[in-house]
Coordinates of N, CA, C and O in Angstrom, one line a residue:
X290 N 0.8 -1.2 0.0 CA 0.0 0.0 0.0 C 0.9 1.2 0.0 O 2.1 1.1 0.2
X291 N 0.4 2.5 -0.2 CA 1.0 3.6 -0.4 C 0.6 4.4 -1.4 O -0.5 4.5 -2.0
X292 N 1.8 5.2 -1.3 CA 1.9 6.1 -2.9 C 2.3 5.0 -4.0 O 2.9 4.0 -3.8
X293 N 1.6 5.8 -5.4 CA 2.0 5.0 -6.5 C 2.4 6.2 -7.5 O 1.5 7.0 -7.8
X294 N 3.4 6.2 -7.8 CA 4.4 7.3 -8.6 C 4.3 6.8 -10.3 O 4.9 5.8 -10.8
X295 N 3.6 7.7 -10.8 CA 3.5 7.5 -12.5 C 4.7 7.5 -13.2 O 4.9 6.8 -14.2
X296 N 5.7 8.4 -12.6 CA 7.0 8.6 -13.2 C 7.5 7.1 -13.4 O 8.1 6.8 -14.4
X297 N 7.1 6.0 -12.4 CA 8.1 4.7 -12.7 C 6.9 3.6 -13.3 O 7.2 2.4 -13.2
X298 N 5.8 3.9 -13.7 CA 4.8 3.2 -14.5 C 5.5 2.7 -15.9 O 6.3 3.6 -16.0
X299 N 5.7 2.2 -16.6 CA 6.4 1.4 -17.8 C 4.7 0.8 -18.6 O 5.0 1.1 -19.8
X300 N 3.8 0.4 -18.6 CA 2.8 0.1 -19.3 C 1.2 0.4 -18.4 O 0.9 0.5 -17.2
X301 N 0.6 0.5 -19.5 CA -1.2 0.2 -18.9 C -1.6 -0.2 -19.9 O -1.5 0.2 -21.1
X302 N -2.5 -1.5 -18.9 CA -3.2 -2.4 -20.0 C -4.5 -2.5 -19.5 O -4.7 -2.4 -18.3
X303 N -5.8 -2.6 -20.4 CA -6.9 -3.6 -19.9 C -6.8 -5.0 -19.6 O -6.3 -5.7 -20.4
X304 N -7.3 -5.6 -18.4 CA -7.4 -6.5 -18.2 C -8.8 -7.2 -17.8 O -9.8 -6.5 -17.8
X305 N -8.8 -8.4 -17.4 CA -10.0 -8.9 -16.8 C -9.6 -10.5 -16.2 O -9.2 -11.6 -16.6
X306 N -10.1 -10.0 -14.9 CA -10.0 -10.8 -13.8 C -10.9 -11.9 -13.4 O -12.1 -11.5 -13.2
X307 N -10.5 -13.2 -13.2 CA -11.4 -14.4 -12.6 C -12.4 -13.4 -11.1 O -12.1 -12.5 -10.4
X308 N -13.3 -13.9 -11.2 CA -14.5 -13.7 -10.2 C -13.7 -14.4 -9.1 O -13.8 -13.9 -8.0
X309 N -13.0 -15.7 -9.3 CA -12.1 -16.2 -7.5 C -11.9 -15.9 -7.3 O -11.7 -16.1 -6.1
X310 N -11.1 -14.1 -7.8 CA -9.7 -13.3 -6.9 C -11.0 -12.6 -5.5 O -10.6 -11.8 -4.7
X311 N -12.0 -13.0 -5.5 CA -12.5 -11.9 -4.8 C -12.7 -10.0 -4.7 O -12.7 -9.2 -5.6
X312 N -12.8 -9.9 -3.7 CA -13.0 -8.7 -3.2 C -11.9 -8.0 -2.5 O -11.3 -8.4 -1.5
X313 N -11.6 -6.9 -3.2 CA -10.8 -6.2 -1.9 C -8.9 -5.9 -2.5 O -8.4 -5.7 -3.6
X314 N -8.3 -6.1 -1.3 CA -6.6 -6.4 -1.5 C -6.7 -7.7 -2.2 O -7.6 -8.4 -1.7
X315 N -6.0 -8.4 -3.2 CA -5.7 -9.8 -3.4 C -4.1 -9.5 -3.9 O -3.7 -8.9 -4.9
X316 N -3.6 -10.3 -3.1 CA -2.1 -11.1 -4.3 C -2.9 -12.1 -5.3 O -3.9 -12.7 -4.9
X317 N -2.5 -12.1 -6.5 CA -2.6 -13.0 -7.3 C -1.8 -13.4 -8.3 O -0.7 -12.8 -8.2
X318 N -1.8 -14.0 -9.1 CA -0.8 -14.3 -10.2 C -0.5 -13.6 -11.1 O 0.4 -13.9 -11.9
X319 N -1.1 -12.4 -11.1 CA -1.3 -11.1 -12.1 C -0.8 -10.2 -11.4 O -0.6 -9.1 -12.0
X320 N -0.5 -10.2 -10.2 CA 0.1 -9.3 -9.5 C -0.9 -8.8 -8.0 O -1.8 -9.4 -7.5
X321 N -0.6 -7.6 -7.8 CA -1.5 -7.6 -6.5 C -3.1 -6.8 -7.1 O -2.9 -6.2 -8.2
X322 N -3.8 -6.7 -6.9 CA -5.4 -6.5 -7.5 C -5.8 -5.8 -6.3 O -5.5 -6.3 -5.1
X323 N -6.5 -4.3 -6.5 CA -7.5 -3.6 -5.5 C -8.6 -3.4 -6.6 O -8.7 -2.9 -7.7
X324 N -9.4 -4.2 -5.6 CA -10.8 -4.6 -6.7 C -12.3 -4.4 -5.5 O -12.5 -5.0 -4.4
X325 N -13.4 -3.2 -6.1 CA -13.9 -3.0 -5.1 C -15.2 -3.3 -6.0 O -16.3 -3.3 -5.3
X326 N -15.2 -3.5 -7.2 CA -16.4 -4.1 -8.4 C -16.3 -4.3 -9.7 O -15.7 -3.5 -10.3
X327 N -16.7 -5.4 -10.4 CA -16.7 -5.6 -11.8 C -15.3 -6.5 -11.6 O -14.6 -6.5 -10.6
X328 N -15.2 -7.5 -13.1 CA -13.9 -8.0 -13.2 C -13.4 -7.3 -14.2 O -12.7 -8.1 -14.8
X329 N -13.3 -5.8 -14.9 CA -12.6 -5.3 -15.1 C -11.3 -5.2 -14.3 O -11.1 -5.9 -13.4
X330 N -10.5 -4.4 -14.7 CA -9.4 -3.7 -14.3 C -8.7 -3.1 -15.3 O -9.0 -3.3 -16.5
X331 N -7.8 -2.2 -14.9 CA -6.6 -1.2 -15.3 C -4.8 -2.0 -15.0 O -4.4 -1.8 -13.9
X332 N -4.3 -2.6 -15.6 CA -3.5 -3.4 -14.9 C -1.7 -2.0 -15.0 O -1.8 -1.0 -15.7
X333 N -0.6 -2.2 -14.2 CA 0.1 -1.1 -14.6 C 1.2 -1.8 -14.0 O 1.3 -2.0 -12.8
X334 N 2.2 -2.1 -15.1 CA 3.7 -2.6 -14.8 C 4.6 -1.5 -14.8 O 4.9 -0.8 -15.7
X335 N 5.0 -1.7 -13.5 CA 5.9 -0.5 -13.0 C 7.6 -1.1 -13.5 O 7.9 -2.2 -13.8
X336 N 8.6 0.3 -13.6 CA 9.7 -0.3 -13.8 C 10.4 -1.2 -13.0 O 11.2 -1.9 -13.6
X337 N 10.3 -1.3 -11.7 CA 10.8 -2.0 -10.8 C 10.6 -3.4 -10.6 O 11.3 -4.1 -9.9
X338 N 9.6 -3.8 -11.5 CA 9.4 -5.3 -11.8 C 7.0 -5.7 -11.3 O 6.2 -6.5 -11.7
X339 N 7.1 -4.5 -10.2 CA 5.5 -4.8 -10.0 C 4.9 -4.8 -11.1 O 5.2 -4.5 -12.2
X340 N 3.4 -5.4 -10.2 CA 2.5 -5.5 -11.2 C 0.9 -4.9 -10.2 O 0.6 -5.5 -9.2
X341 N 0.3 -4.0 -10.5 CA -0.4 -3.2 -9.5 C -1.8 -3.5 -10.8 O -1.7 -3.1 -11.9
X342 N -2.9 -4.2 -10.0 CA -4.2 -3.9 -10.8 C -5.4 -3.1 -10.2 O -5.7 -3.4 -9.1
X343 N -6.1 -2.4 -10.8 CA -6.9 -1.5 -10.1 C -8.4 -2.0 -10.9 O -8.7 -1.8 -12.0
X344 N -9.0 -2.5 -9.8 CA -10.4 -3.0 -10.2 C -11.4 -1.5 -10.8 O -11.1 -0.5 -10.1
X345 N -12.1 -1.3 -11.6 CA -12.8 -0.7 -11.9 C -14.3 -1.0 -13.2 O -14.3 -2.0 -13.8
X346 N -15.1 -0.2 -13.2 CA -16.6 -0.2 -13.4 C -16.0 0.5 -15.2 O -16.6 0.2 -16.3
X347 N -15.2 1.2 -15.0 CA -14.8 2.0 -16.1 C -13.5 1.5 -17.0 O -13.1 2.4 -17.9
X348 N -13.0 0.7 -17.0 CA -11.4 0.8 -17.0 C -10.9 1.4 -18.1 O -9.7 1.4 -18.4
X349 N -11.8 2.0 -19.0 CA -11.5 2.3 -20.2 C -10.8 3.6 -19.8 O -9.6 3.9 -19.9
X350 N -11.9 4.4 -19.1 CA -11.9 5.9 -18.5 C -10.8 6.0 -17.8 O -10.1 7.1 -17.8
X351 N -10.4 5.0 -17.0 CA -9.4 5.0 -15.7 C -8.3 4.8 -16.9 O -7.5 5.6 -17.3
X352 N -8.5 3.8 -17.3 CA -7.0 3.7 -18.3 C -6.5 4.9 -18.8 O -5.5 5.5 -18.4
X353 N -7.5 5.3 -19.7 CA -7.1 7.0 -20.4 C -6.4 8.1 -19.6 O -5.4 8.8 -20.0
X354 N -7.0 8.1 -18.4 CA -6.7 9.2 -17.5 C -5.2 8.7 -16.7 O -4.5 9.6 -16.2
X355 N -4.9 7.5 -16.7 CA -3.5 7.2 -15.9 C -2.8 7.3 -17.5 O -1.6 7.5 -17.4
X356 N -3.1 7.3 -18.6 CA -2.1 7.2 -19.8 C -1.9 8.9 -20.0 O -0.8 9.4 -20.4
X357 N -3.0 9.6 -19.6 CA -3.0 10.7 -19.5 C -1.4 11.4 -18.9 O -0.4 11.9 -19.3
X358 N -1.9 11.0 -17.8 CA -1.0 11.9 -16.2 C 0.3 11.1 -16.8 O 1.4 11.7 -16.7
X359 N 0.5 9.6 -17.3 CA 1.7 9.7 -18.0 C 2.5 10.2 -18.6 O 3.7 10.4 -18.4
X360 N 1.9 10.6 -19.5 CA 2.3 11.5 -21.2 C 2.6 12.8 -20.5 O 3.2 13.6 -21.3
X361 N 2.4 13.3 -19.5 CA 2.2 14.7 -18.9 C 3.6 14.6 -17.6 O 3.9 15.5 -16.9
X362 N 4.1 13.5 -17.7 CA 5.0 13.3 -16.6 C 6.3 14.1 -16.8 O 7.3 14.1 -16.0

């Protein structure tokens, strides 16, 4: 948990997540998942080697706006 710094972001992808990862914080095989609805996600490989996915209703919207604040870095 924490800060998450765009400057060391390296990719954003759409993704979509099995319904077992649950709800919530999950580690998973895709990396760590904050998922609070939908099996969307925004997935975002950092340079350091993570892998951070962000559950979302939108991910299209969410995607754009983190590719956004990238390009602007």
């Amino acid at each position: 948990h924490g800060r998450l710094s765009l400057r060391d972001a390296e990719q954003v992808t759409r993704v979509r997540h099995s319904a077992a990862y649950g709800w919530g914080y999950r580690l998973t095989p895709d990396g760590a998942l904050y998922r609070v609805s939908g099996l969307h996600a925004v997935q975002i490989r950092m340079r350091d080697g993570r892998v951070l996915n962000f559950g979302s209703d939108e991910p299209e919207r969410l995607a754009q706006a983190i590719e956004r604040a990238m390009a602007g870095r």
